[in-house]
């Protein structure tokens, strides 16, 4: 079976989002960017995105969970993902400046 990975729909910020995420997570890089699509890796996990226009927006029905081993790690991801217009929520949830939802969770909680 082929690998399964998420494809995110941005209005027009796919490349900016990929660069933003790669600047936050270790061992990350943009793999390719051509036309309206971009593919990148965050610490070994593949993602794809494209610029699809304003037809759909992100919501909390889908989120990415980031398990953290220390408070320093929690602070790093929380501060980075909420920077530049992201929104802090309760219970370890936040939304980044592109509207993507994240859960920053201590590994001790599961």
GROMACS .gro file of N, CA and C in nm:
model
  330
    1UNK      N    1   0.084  -0.118   0.000
    1UNK     CA    2   0.000   0.000   0.000
    1UNK      C    3   0.088   0.124   0.000
    2UNK      N    4   0.044   0.224  -0.067
    2UNK     CA    5   0.115   0.352  -0.068
    2UNK      C    6   0.099   0.422   0.066
    3UNK      N    7   0.189   0.514   0.094
    3UNK     CA    8   0.176   0.595   0.215
    3UNK      C    9   0.057   0.688   0.204
    4UNK      N   10  -0.009   0.709   0.317
    4UNK     CA   11  -0.121   0.802   0.324
    4UNK      C   12  -0.073   0.927   0.395
    5UNK      N   13  -0.106   1.044   0.340
    5UNK     CA   14  -0.066   1.169   0.403
    5UNK      C   15  -0.172   1.275   0.376
    6UNK      N   16  -0.179   1.376   0.464
    6UNK     CA   17  -0.282   1.478   0.447
    6UNK      C   18  -0.250   1.575   0.333
    7UNK      N   19  -0.356   1.623   0.272
    7UNK     CA   20  -0.347   1.729   0.172
    7UNK      C   21  -0.433   1.844   0.222
    8UNK      N   22  -0.372   1.958   0.244
    8UNK     CA   23  -0.440   2.073   0.302
    8UNK      C   24  -0.475   2.175   0.194
    9UNK      N   25  -0.591   2.233   0.204
    9UNK     CA   26  -0.642   2.329   0.107
    9UNK      C   27  -0.628   2.470   0.164
   10UNK      N   28  -0.542   2.549   0.105
   10UNK     CA   29  -0.524   2.689   0.144
   10UNK      C   30  -0.583   2.778   0.035
   11UNK      N   31  -0.619   2.899   0.073
   11UNK     CA   32  -0.670   2.992  -0.027
   11UNK      C   33  -0.559   3.025  -0.127
   12UNK      N   34  -0.445   3.075  -0.075
   12UNK     CA   35  -0.333   3.110  -0.163
   12UNK      C   36  -0.199   3.105  -0.090
   13UNK      N   37  -0.196   3.046   0.031
   13UNK     CA   38  -0.077   3.052   0.115
   13UNK      C   39  -0.007   2.917   0.134
   14UNK      N   40  -0.024   2.823   0.043
   14UNK     CA   41   0.031   2.689   0.064
   14UNK      C   42   0.182   2.691   0.087
   15UNK      N   43   0.256   2.760   0.004
   15UNK     CA   44   0.402   2.762   0.020
   15UNK      C   45   0.442   2.833   0.148
   16UNK      N   46   0.378   2.944   0.181
   16UNK     CA   47   0.408   3.016   0.305
   16UNK      C   48   0.380   2.928   0.426
   17UNK      N   49   0.273   2.852   0.421
   17UNK     CA   50   0.240   2.761   0.531
   17UNK      C   51   0.346   2.653   0.545
   18UNK      N   52   0.386   2.593   0.435
   18UNK     CA   53   0.490   2.489   0.439
   18UNK      C   54   0.619   2.544   0.498
   19UNK      N   55   0.660   2.661   0.455
   19UNK     CA   56   0.782   2.723   0.509
   19UNK      C   57   0.767   2.751   0.658
   20UNK      N   58   0.650   2.800   0.699
   20UNK     CA   59   0.622   2.828   0.840
   20UNK      C   60   0.635   2.701   0.923
   21UNK      N   61   0.569   2.593   0.881
   21UNK     CA   62   0.574   2.468   0.957
   21UNK      C   63   0.715   2.410   0.960
   22UNK      N   64   0.787   2.417   0.849
   22UNK     CA   65   0.924   2.364   0.846
   22UNK      C   66   1.017   2.443   0.936
   23UNK      N   67   0.986   2.569   0.961
   23UNK     CA   68   1.069   2.650   1.051
   23UNK      C   69   1.045   2.615   1.198
   24UNK      N   70   0.936   2.547   1.227
   24UNK     CA   71   0.898   2.516   1.365
   24UNK      C   72   0.942   2.377   1.409
   25UNK      N   73   0.925   2.279   1.322
   25UNK     CA   74   0.949   2.139   1.358
   25UNK      C   75   1.088   2.094   1.313
   26UNK      N   76   1.155   2.013   1.397
   26UNK     CA   77   1.289   1.965   1.361
   26UNK      C   78   1.283   1.866   1.244
   27UNK      N   79   1.396   1.850   1.178
   27UNK     CA   80   1.408   1.753   1.069
   27UNK      C   81   1.298   1.772   0.965
   28UNK      N   82   1.279   1.895   0.924
   28UNK     CA   83   1.171   1.927   0.831
   28UNK      C   84   1.224   2.001   0.710
   29UNK      N   85   1.157   1.979   0.596
   29UNK     CA   86   1.202   2.045   0.474
   29UNK      C   87   1.093   2.042   0.368
   30UNK      N   88   1.095   2.139   0.281
   30UNK     CA   89   1.007   2.139   0.165
   30UNK      C   90   1.066   2.041   0.064
   31UNK      N   91   0.984   1.949   0.015
   31UNK     CA   92   1.030   1.849  -0.081
   31UNK      C   93   1.014   1.898  -0.225
   32UNK      N   94   0.902   1.963  -0.252
   32UNK     CA   95   0.879   2.016  -0.386
   32UNK      C   96   0.773   2.125  -0.381
   33UNK      N   97   0.785   2.217  -0.473
   33UNK     CA   98   0.686   2.323  -0.487
   33UNK      C   99   0.676   2.357  -0.635
   34UNK      N  100   0.558   2.338  -0.690
   34UNK     CA  101   0.538   2.366  -0.832
   34UNK      C  102   0.396   2.413  -0.854
   35UNK      N  103   0.383   2.525  -0.918
   35UNK     CA  104   0.249   2.576  -0.946
   35UNK      C  105   0.170   2.602  -0.819
   36UNK      N  106   0.057   2.537  -0.807
   36UNK     CA  107  -0.031   2.561  -0.691
   36UNK      C  108  -0.009   2.463  -0.577
   37UNK      N  109   0.085   2.369  -0.591
   37UNK     CA  110   0.102   2.268  -0.486
   37UNK      C  111   0.241   2.272  -0.424
   38UNK      N  112   0.247   2.220  -0.303
   38UNK     CA  113   0.374   2.209  -0.231
   38UNK      C  114   0.368   2.083  -0.145
   39UNK      N  115   0.481   2.015  -0.137
   39UNK     CA  116   0.493   1.895  -0.054
   39UNK      C  117   0.608   1.916   0.042
   40UNK      N  118   0.588   1.878   0.168
   40UNK     CA  119   0.693   1.895   0.267
   40UNK      C  120   0.689   1.783   0.368
   41UNK      N  121   0.794   1.776   0.449
   41UNK     CA  122   0.808   1.676   0.554
   41UNK      C  123   0.829   1.746   0.687
   42UNK      N  124   0.752   1.705   0.788
   42UNK     CA  125   0.772   1.754   0.924
   42UNK      C  126   0.819   1.636   1.007
   43UNK      N  127   0.945   1.636   1.044
   43UNK     CA  128   1.004   1.530   1.125
   43UNK      C  129   0.966   1.391   1.073
   44UNK      N  130   0.977   1.373   0.942
   44UNK     CA  131   0.952   1.243   0.881
   44UNK      C  132   0.809   1.219   0.836
   45UNK      N  133   0.718   1.310   0.863
   45UNK     CA  134   0.578   1.296   0.822
   45UNK      C  135   0.550   1.383   0.701
   46UNK      N  136   0.500   1.321   0.595
   46UNK     CA  137   0.477   1.393   0.469
   46UNK      C  138   0.343   1.467   0.471
   47UNK      N  139   0.344   1.586   0.413
   47UNK     CA  140   0.225   1.669   0.398
   47UNK      C  141   0.222   1.724   0.255
   48UNK      N  142   0.103   1.754   0.210
   48UNK     CA  143   0.088   1.821   0.081
   48UNK      C  144  -0.015   1.932   0.098
   49UNK      N  145  -0.002   2.037   0.021
   49UNK     CA  146  -0.101   2.144   0.024
   49UNK      C  147  -0.112   2.204  -0.115
   50UNK      N  148  -0.225   2.268  -0.138
   50UNK     CA  149  -0.240   2.341  -0.263
   50UNK      C  150  -0.322   2.466  -0.241
   51UNK      N  151  -0.308   2.557  -0.333
   51UNK     CA  152  -0.384   2.682  -0.332
   51UNK      C  153  -0.513   2.659  -0.410
   52UNK      N  154  -0.622   2.643  -0.337
   52UNK     CA  155  -0.749   2.609  -0.401
   52UNK      C  156  -0.850   2.721  -0.405
   53UNK      N  157  -0.811   2.838  -0.358
   53UNK     CA  158  -0.906   2.949  -0.356
   53UNK      C  159  -0.988   2.950  -0.227
   54UNK      N  160  -1.079   3.043  -0.217
   54UNK     CA  161  -1.151   3.068  -0.091
   54UNK      C  162  -1.274   2.979  -0.069
   55UNK      N  163  -1.284   2.867  -0.135
   55UNK     CA  164  -1.406   2.786  -0.129
   55UNK      C  165  -1.426   2.713   0.003
   56UNK      N  166  -1.322   2.667   0.064
   56UNK     CA  167  -1.332   2.594   0.191
   56UNK      C  168  -1.234   2.652   0.291
   57UNK      N  169  -1.265   2.638   0.419
   57UNK     CA  170  -1.176   2.686   0.524
   57UNK      C  171  -1.153   2.574   0.625
   58UNK      N  172  -1.047   2.587   0.701
   58UNK     CA  173  -1.016   2.489   0.804
   58UNK      C  174  -1.112   2.505   0.921
   59UNK      N  175  -1.134   2.394   0.994
   59UNK     CA  176  -1.209   2.399   1.119
   59UNK      C  177  -1.153   2.294   1.214
   60UNK      N  178  -1.203   2.289   1.335
   60UNK     CA  179  -1.147   2.201   1.437
   60UNK      C  180  -1.187   2.054   1.421
   61UNK      N  181  -1.263   2.021   1.317
   61UNK     CA  182  -1.297   1.881   1.294
   61UNK      C  183  -1.172   1.798   1.263
   62UNK      N  184  -1.068   1.865   1.214
   62UNK     CA  185  -0.939   1.801   1.188
   62UNK      C  186  -0.832   1.883   1.256
   63UNK      N  187  -0.746   1.816   1.334
   63UNK     CA  188  -0.636   1.885   1.400
   63UNK      C  189  -0.513   1.796   1.396
   64UNK      N  190  -0.398   1.855   1.421
   64UNK     CA  191  -0.273   1.781   1.428
   64UNK      C  192  -0.226   1.782   1.572
   65UNK      N  193  -0.197   1.663   1.625
   65UNK     CA  194  -0.154   1.651   1.764
   65UNK      C  195  -0.002   1.645   1.769
   66UNK      N  196   0.055   1.724   1.861
   66UNK     CA  197   0.200   1.728   1.879
   66UNK      C  198   0.230   1.681   2.021
   67UNK      N  199   0.273   1.554   2.038
   67UNK     CA  200   0.308   1.506   2.171
   67UNK      C  201   0.441   1.566   2.217
   68UNK      N  202   0.443   1.618   2.340
   68UNK     CA  203   0.562   1.686   2.393
   68UNK      C  204   0.610   1.620   2.521
   69UNK      N  205   0.742   1.603   2.532
   69UNK     CA  206   0.802   1.538   2.649
   69UNK      C  207   0.836   1.633   2.762
   70UNK      N  208   0.841   1.763   2.734
   70UNK     CA  209   0.881   1.858   2.838
   70UNK      C  210   0.804   1.989   2.825
   71UNK      N  211   0.809   2.068   2.930
   71UNK     CA  212   0.744   2.199   2.925
   71UNK      C  213   0.812   2.290   2.823
   72UNK      N  214   0.944   2.277   2.809
   72UNK     CA  215   1.015   2.357   2.708
   72UNK      C  216   0.963   2.326   2.567
   73UNK      N  217   0.940   2.199   2.542
   73UNK     CA  218   0.888   2.158   2.412
   73UNK      C  219   0.746   2.213   2.391
   74UNK      N  220   0.664   2.202   2.494
   74UNK     CA  221   0.527   2.257   2.487
   74UNK      C  222   0.533   2.406   2.456
   75UNK      N  223   0.615   2.478   2.529
   75UNK     CA  224   0.626   2.623   2.510
   75UNK      C  225   0.674   2.657   2.369
   76UNK      N  226   0.772   2.581   2.320
   76UNK     CA  227   0.825   2.606   2.185
   76UNK      C  228   0.714   2.596   2.081
   77UNK      N  229   0.644   2.483   2.079
   77UNK     CA  230   0.541   2.462   1.977
   77UNK      C  231   0.423   2.558   1.995
   78UNK      N  232   0.382   2.578   2.120
   78UNK     CA  233   0.270   2.669   2.147
   78UNK      C  234   0.301   2.811   2.099
   79UNK      N  235   0.416   2.861   2.139
   79UNK     CA  236   0.454   2.998   2.102
   79UNK      C  237   0.473   3.013   1.951
   80UNK      N  238   0.536   2.914   1.890
   80UNK     CA  239   0.561   2.922   1.745
   80UNK      C  240   0.431   2.914   1.666
   81UNK      N  241   0.346   2.820   1.701
   81UNK     CA  242   0.223   2.800   1.624
   81UNK      C  243   0.121   2.913   1.643
   82UNK      N  244   0.124   2.979   1.757
   82UNK     CA  245   0.030   3.090   1.779
   82UNK      C  246   0.088   3.225   1.738
   83UNK      N  247   0.213   3.227   1.694
   83UNK     CA  248   0.275   3.354   1.655
   83UNK      C  249   0.212   3.408   1.526
   84UNK      N  250   0.222   3.537   1.509
   84UNK     CA  251   0.180   3.599   1.384
   84UNK      C  252   0.030   3.599   1.357
   85UNK      N  253  -0.049   3.583   1.460
   85UNK     CA  254  -0.194   3.587   1.441
   85UNK      C  255  -0.267   3.459   1.473
   86UNK      N  256  -0.195   3.358   1.524
   86UNK     CA  257  -0.262   3.237   1.568
   86UNK      C  258  -0.347   3.264   1.691
   87UNK      N  259  -0.431   3.168   1.728
   87UNK     CA  260  -0.521   3.188   1.842
   87UNK      C  261  -0.502   3.079   1.946
   88UNK      N  262  -0.488   3.122   2.070
   88UNK     CA  263  -0.480   3.028   2.181
   88UNK      C  264  -0.620   2.984   2.219
   89UNK      N  265  -0.635   2.855   2.245
   89UNK     CA  266  -0.763   2.800   2.290
   89UNK      C  267  -0.737   2.726   2.420
   90UNK      N  268  -0.836   2.659   2.473
   90UNK     CA  269  -0.820   2.587   2.599
   90UNK      C  270  -0.782   2.441   2.576
   91UNK      N  271  -0.733   2.378   2.682
   91UNK     CA  272  -0.705   2.235   2.678
   91UNK      C  273  -0.595   2.193   2.584
   92UNK      N  274  -0.498   2.282   2.560
   92UNK     CA  275  -0.386   2.248   2.473
   92UNK      C  276  -0.413   2.269   2.325
   93UNK      N  277  -0.529   2.324   2.291
   93UNK     CA  278  -0.563   2.349   2.152
   93UNK      C  279  -0.522   2.490   2.112
   94UNK      N  280  -0.478   2.504   1.988
   94UNK     CA  281  -0.452   2.636   1.931
   94UNK      C  282  -0.477   2.629   1.781
   95UNK      N  283  -0.489   2.746   1.722
   95UNK     CA  284  -0.505   2.757   1.578
   95UNK      C  285  -0.394   2.848   1.527
   96UNK      N  286  -0.325   2.804   1.422
   96UNK     CA  287  -0.216   2.886   1.370
   96UNK      C  288  -0.271   2.998   1.282
   97UNK      N  289  -0.182   3.081   1.232
   97UNK     CA  290  -0.222   3.199   1.154
   97UNK      C  291  -0.290   3.164   1.021
   98UNK      N  292  -0.282   3.038   0.981
   98UNK     CA  293  -0.348   2.993   0.858
   98UNK      C  294  -0.484   2.930   0.886
   99UNK      N  295  -0.517   2.914   1.015
   99UNK     CA  296  -0.645   2.854   1.053
   99UNK      C  297  -0.640   2.706   1.081
  100UNK      N  298  -0.522   2.645   1.074
  100UNK     CA  299  -0.507   2.502   1.102
  100UNK      C  300  -0.505   2.479   1.253
  101UNK      N  301  -0.578   2.378   1.299
  101UNK     CA  302  -0.588   2.348   1.442
  101UNK      C  303  -0.481   2.249   1.486
  102UNK      N  304  -0.427   2.275   1.604
  102UNK     CA  305  -0.321   2.193   1.663
  102UNK      C  306  -0.356   2.160   1.807
  103UNK      N  307  -0.312   2.043   1.852
  103UNK     CA  308  -0.322   2.004   1.992
  103UNK      C  309  -0.180   1.983   2.043
  104UNK      N  310  -0.140   2.061   2.140
  104UNK     CA  311  -0.007   2.050   2.199
  104UNK      C  312  -0.026   1.976   2.331
  105UNK      N  313   0.018   1.850   2.335
  105UNK     CA  314  -0.019   1.760   2.444
  105UNK      C  315   0.104   1.700   2.511
  106UNK      N  316   0.113   1.709   2.644
  106UNK     CA  317   0.221   1.640   2.715
  106UNK      C  318   0.206   1.489   2.697
  107UNK      N  319   0.315   1.419   2.669
  107UNK     CA  320   0.308   1.274   2.647
  107UNK      C  321   0.254   1.201   2.769
  108UNK      N  322   0.270   1.257   2.887
  108UNK     CA  323   0.220   1.193   3.008
  108UNK      C  324   0.067   1.180   3.006
  109UNK      N  325   0.000   1.261   2.925
  109UNK     CA  326  -0.146   1.256   2.916
  109UNK      C  327  -0.197   1.158   2.809
  110UNK      N  328  -0.106   1.098   2.738
  110UNK     CA  329  -0.151   0.998   2.641
  110UNK      C  330  -0.108   1.030   2.506
   0.00000   0.00000   0.00000
